[in-house]
Each structure stands twice: as structure tokens, then as C-alpha cells.
PDB file of C-alpha atoms in Angstrom:
ATOM      1  CA  UNK A1479       0.000   0.000   0.000  1.00 41.00           C
ATOM      2  CA  UNK A1480       2.805   2.440   0.856  1.00 39.00           C
ATOM      3  CA  UNK A1481       4.589   1.605  -2.395  1.00 41.00           C
ATOM      4  CA  UNK A1482       1.417   2.327  -4.386  1.00 42.00           C
ATOM      5  CA  UNK A1483       0.727   5.590  -2.553  1.00 39.00           C
ATOM      6  CA  UNK A1484       4.330   6.695  -3.045  1.00 36.00           C
ATOM      7  CA  UNK A1485       4.195   5.853  -6.759  1.00 40.00           C
ATOM      8  CA  UNK A1486       1.047   7.924  -7.319  1.00 42.00           C
ATOM      9  CA  UNK A1487       2.276  10.726  -5.075  1.00 41.00           C
ATOM     10  CA  UNK A1488       5.551  11.015  -6.966  1.00 37.00           C
ATOM     11  CA  UNK A1489       3.782  10.912 -10.318  1.00 40.00           C
ATOM     12  CA  UNK A1490       1.393  13.641  -9.127  1.00 42.00           C
ATOM     13  CA  UNK A1491       4.236  15.842  -7.857  1.00 38.00           C
ATOM     14  CA  UNK A1492       6.237  15.399 -11.036  1.00 38.00           C
ATOM     15  CA  UNK A1493       3.330  16.093 -13.341  1.00 39.00           C
ATOM     16  CA  UNK A1494       2.154  19.049 -11.288  1.00 42.00           C
ATOM     17  CA  UNK A1495       5.610  20.563 -11.634  1.00 36.00           C
ATOM     18  CA  UNK A1496       5.448  19.980 -15.391  1.00 37.00           C
ATOM     19  CA  UNK A1497       2.089  21.706 -15.703  1.00 40.00           C
ATOM     20  CA  UNK A1498       3.101  24.996 -14.098  1.00 38.00           C
ATOM     21  CA  UNK A1499       5.159  27.402 -16.153  1.00 36.00           C
ATOM     22  CA  UNK A1500       5.595  31.136 -16.373  1.00 35.00           C
ATOM     23  CA  UNK A1501       2.391  31.202 -18.440  1.00 39.00           C
ATOM     24  CA  UNK A1502       0.383  29.397 -15.722  1.00 40.00           C
ATOM     25  CA  UNK A1503      -1.226  25.981 -16.009  1.00 41.00           C
ATOM     26  CA  UNK A1504      -0.837  24.015 -19.217  1.00 40.00           C
ATOM     27  CA  UNK A1505      -3.854  22.533 -20.917  1.00 42.00           C
ATOM     28  CA  UNK A1506      -4.645  18.827 -20.670  1.00 45.00           C
ATOM     29  CA  UNK A1507      -3.773  18.314 -24.335  1.00 44.00           C
ATOM     30  CA  UNK A1508      -0.280  19.746 -23.958  1.00 39.00           C
ATOM     31  CA  UNK A1509       0.816  17.755 -20.902  1.00 60.00           C
ATOM     32  CA  UNK A1510      -0.392  14.276 -22.006  1.00 71.00           C
ATOM     33  CA  UNK A1511       0.320  13.150 -18.415  1.00 84.00           C
ATOM     34  CA  UNK A1512      -2.078  15.139 -16.296  1.00 89.00           C
ATOM     35  CA  UNK A1513      -5.391  16.848 -16.923  1.00 93.00           C
ATOM     36  CA  UNK A1514      -8.183  18.676 -15.162  1.00 95.00           C
ATOM     37  CA  UNK A1515     -11.664  17.201 -15.477  1.00 96.00           C
ATOM     38  CA  UNK A1516     -14.514  19.641 -14.871  1.00 97.00           C
ATOM     39  CA  UNK A1517     -17.813  18.280 -13.579  1.00 97.00           C
ATOM     40  CA  UNK A1518     -21.197  19.620 -14.570  1.00 96.00           C
ATOM     41  CA  UNK A1519     -22.277  23.047 -13.353  1.00 97.00           C
ATOM     42  CA  UNK A1520     -24.979  22.286 -10.779  1.00 97.00           C
ATOM     43  CA  UNK A1521     -27.667  24.799  -9.732  1.00 96.00           C
ATOM     44  CA  UNK A1522     -27.389  25.898  -6.089  1.00 96.00           C
ATOM     45  CA  UNK A1523     -30.992  26.771  -5.241  1.00 96.00           C
ATOM     46  CA  UNK A1524     -32.110  29.705  -3.123  1.00 95.00           C
ATOM     47  CA  UNK A1525     -32.957  29.072   0.516  1.00 95.00           C
ATOM     48  CA  UNK A1526     -36.585  28.060   1.132  1.00 93.00           C
ATOM     49  CA  UNK A1527     -36.475  30.237   4.268  1.00 89.00           C
ATOM     50  CA  UNK A1528     -37.346  29.316   7.868  1.00 90.00           C
ATOM     51  CA  UNK A1529     -33.647  28.903   8.690  1.00 87.00           C
ATOM     52  CA  UNK A1530     -32.980  26.297   6.008  1.00 93.00           C
ATOM     53  CA  UNK A1531     -30.371  26.749   3.296  1.00 95.00           C
ATOM     54  CA  UNK A1532     -30.590  25.676  -0.312  1.00 95.00           C
ATOM     55  CA  UNK A1533     -27.992  22.995  -0.992  1.00 96.00           C
ATOM     56  CA  UNK A1534     -26.353  21.086  -3.828  1.00 97.00           C
ATOM     57  CA  UNK A1535     -23.596  18.584  -4.445  1.00 97.00           C
ATOM     58  CA  UNK A1536     -21.348  18.148  -7.468  1.00 98.00           C
ATOM     59  CA  UNK A1537     -18.632  15.753  -8.559  1.00 97.00           C
ATOM     60  CA  UNK A1538     -15.942  15.251 -11.188  1.00 97.00           C
ATOM     61  CA  UNK A1539     -14.512  11.830 -12.054  1.00 97.00           C
ATOM     62  CA  UNK A1540     -11.208  10.911 -13.669  1.00 96.00           C
ATOM     63  CA  UNK A1541     -11.414   8.906 -16.906  1.00 94.00           C
ATOM     64  CA  UNK A1542     -10.459   5.224 -16.993  1.00 91.00           C
ATOM     65  CA  UNK A1543      -6.712   4.677 -16.696  1.00 89.00           C
ATOM     66  CA  UNK A1544      -6.168   7.797 -14.614  1.00 92.00           C
ATOM     67  CA  UNK A1545      -5.906   8.345 -10.880  1.00 93.00           C
ATOM     68  CA  UNK A1546      -7.148  11.290  -8.823  1.00 95.00           C
ATOM     69  CA  UNK A1547      -4.310  13.472  -7.516  1.00 94.00           C
ATOM     70  CA  UNK A1548      -6.329  16.439  -6.270  1.00 96.00           C
ATOM     71  CA  UNK A1549      -9.305  18.603  -6.994  1.00 97.00           C
ATOM     72  CA  UNK A1550     -11.496  21.430  -5.855  1.00 97.00           C
ATOM     73  CA  UNK A1551     -14.748  23.236  -6.414  1.00 97.00           C
ATOM     74  CA  UNK A1552     -16.128  26.650  -7.258  1.00 96.00           C
ATOM     75  CA  UNK A1553     -19.300  28.289  -5.965  1.00 96.00           C
ATOM     76  CA  UNK A1554     -20.648  31.208  -7.956  1.00 94.00           C
ATOM     77  CA  UNK A1555     -23.073  33.577  -6.289  1.00 92.00           C
ATOM     78  CA  UNK A1556     -26.239  34.740  -7.959  1.00 84.00           C
ATOM     79  CA  UNK A1557     -27.139  38.433  -7.932  1.00 80.00           C
ATOM     80  CA  UNK A1558     -26.646  38.650  -4.191  1.00 79.00           C
ATOM     81  CA  UNK A1559     -24.076  38.922  -1.425  1.00 84.00           C
ATOM     82  CA  UNK A1560     -21.278  36.416  -1.967  1.00 87.00           C
ATOM     83  CA  UNK A1561     -21.063  35.558   1.764  1.00 89.00           C
ATOM     84  CA  UNK A1562     -24.488  33.867   1.538  1.00 92.00           C
ATOM     85  CA  UNK A1563     -23.007  31.115  -0.671  1.00 95.00           C
ATOM     86  CA  UNK A1564     -20.762  28.629   1.127  1.00 95.00           C
ATOM     87  CA  UNK A1565     -18.600  25.775  -0.071  1.00 96.00           C
ATOM     88  CA  UNK A1566     -19.035  23.389   2.861  1.00 96.00           C
ATOM     89  CA  UNK A1567     -17.140  20.298   1.641  1.00 96.00           C
ATOM     90  CA  UNK A1568     -14.555  19.721  -1.087  1.00 97.00           C
ATOM     91  CA  UNK A1569     -12.847  16.333  -0.820  1.00 97.00           C
ATOM     92  CA  UNK A1570     -11.831  13.145  -2.608  1.00 97.00           C
ATOM     93  CA  UNK A1571     -14.428  10.411  -2.793  1.00 94.00           C
ATOM     94  CA  UNK A1572     -12.575   7.192  -3.540  1.00 91.00           C
ATOM     95  CA  UNK A1573      -9.572   7.127  -5.846  1.00 90.00           C
ATOM     96  CA  UNK A1574     -11.160   8.622  -8.969  1.00 94.00           C
ATOM     97  CA  UNK A1575     -13.777  11.214  -7.914  1.00 97.00           C
ATOM     98  CA  UNK A1576     -13.707  14.669  -6.327  1.00 97.00           C
ATOM     99  CA  UNK A1577     -16.928  15.625  -4.500  1.00 98.00           C
ATOM    100  CA  UNK A1578     -18.210  19.004  -3.295  1.00 98.00           C
ATOM    101  CA  UNK A1579     -21.195  20.237  -1.274  1.00 98.00           C
ATOM    102  CA  UNK A1580     -22.388  23.845  -0.966  1.00 97.00           C
ATOM    103  CA  UNK A1581     -25.164  25.810   0.730  1.00 96.00           C
ATOM    104  CA  UNK A1582     -27.022  29.034  -0.085  1.00 96.00           C
ATOM    105  CA  UNK A1583     -28.725  31.121   2.606  1.00 94.00           C
ATOM    106  CA  UNK A1584     -30.061  33.725   0.148  1.00 93.00           C
ATOM    107  CA  UNK A1585     -33.858  33.448  -0.162  1.00 93.00           C
ATOM    108  CA  UNK A1586     -34.076  35.163  -3.568  1.00 92.00           C
ATOM    109  CA  UNK A1587     -31.070  34.282  -5.738  1.00 94.00           C
ATOM    110  CA  UNK A1588     -29.728  30.901  -6.791  1.00 95.00           C
ATOM    111  CA  UNK A1589     -26.055  30.221  -7.504  1.00 95.00           C
ATOM    112  CA  UNK A1590     -24.018  27.427  -9.068  1.00 96.00           C
ATOM    113  CA  UNK A1591     -21.543  24.783  -7.918  1.00 97.00           C
ATOM    114  CA  UNK A1592     -18.903  23.018 -10.025  1.00 97.00           C
ATOM    115  CA  UNK A1593     -16.337  20.419  -8.938  1.00 98.00           C
ATOM    116  CA  UNK A1594     -13.094  19.584 -10.730  1.00 97.00           C
ATOM    117  CA  UNK A1595     -10.671  16.673 -10.466  1.00 97.00           C
ATOM    118  CA  UNK A1596      -6.939  16.745 -11.190  1.00 96.00           C
ATOM    119  CA  UNK A1597      -6.073  13.423 -12.800  1.00 95.00           C
ATOM    120  CA  UNK A1598      -2.788  11.745 -13.768  1.00 93.00           C
ATOM    121  CA  UNK A1599      -2.157   8.749 -15.993  1.00 89.00           C
ATOM    122  CA  UNK A1600      -1.383   5.520 -14.160  1.00 80.00           C
ATOM    123  CA  UNK A1601       2.163   4.255 -14.606  1.00 74.00           C
ATOM    124  CA  UNK A1602       3.921   0.948 -14.055  1.00 71.00           C
ATOM    125  CA  UNK A1603       6.984   2.499 -12.429  1.00 63.00           C
ATOM    126  CA  UNK A1604       7.880   0.649  -9.237  1.00 63.00           C
ATOM    127  CA  UNK A1605      10.985   2.581  -8.248  1.00 61.00           C
ATOM    128  CA  UNK A1606      12.186   6.058  -9.034  1.00 65.00           C
ATOM    129  CA  UNK A1607      15.975   6.415  -8.824  1.00 65.00           C
ATOM    130  CA  UNK A1608      17.634   9.726  -8.185  1.00 74.00           C
ATOM    131  CA  UNK A1609      21.282  10.534  -8.878  1.00 73.00           C
TER     132      UNK A1609
END
């Protein structure tokens, strides 16, 4: 288990370093090793009132042959105060999916939630040697 975790961790660190340049993040097509998968944009409904918040969940899943190395989520406010929209959870769910949960306390305006997963190709490298 440690060997597997180390292998994926090293691949993730190496590919993350390859993706960042002076121009920012590279696109998935240019790296061929790592990509960002965006989940669907999910409506975050307005609060029904009476102390209850509107809520939504979203996910993004890595394609077959790739492993999850990280992820995140974005909440966009409607035409209201941004502090009424909260990203409550953003975490891995298994080894291939990133999951997010958000709430909205605004009673008039809906927002949106979108999760994204950072995925790397699986490799068969067992040992990485350094000079």
C-alpha cells in the first residue's frame, strides 16, 4: 500500500511541476500526463427560508486509466451577497472522484456549484531512482 501511494504521489508531484510554467497551467492536451476534469455546473438553489439553506452537491470523475491526484470546487453567487453562498465540503471520494457540497442562505437568488478533479495517468513504475 505504501509503495502504491508513493508511486502515485511522486507521479502527481512530477506532473504538477510539469504543468506549471511562467504562463500558468498548461492545458490537458499539452501535458499528455495530467489533466483537469470539470464536472457539470450544478444549480445551487435559493434558501426556502425558515432557517434552512438551499444545498447542492457536485462531482468530477477521472477517466479510466487515470488516478485522482487532487481537486477542488467553485461556488458562484447569484445576484446577491457572496457571503451567503458557502462551499461546505470539497474532498476526494474514492480514488477517482472529487466531491463538493455547498449551501445558499439567500432566499431570492440561486447560484451554481462546479467540482473539478486533477487526474494523472497511471504508470507501471515501481521505483524512481535519483542521482
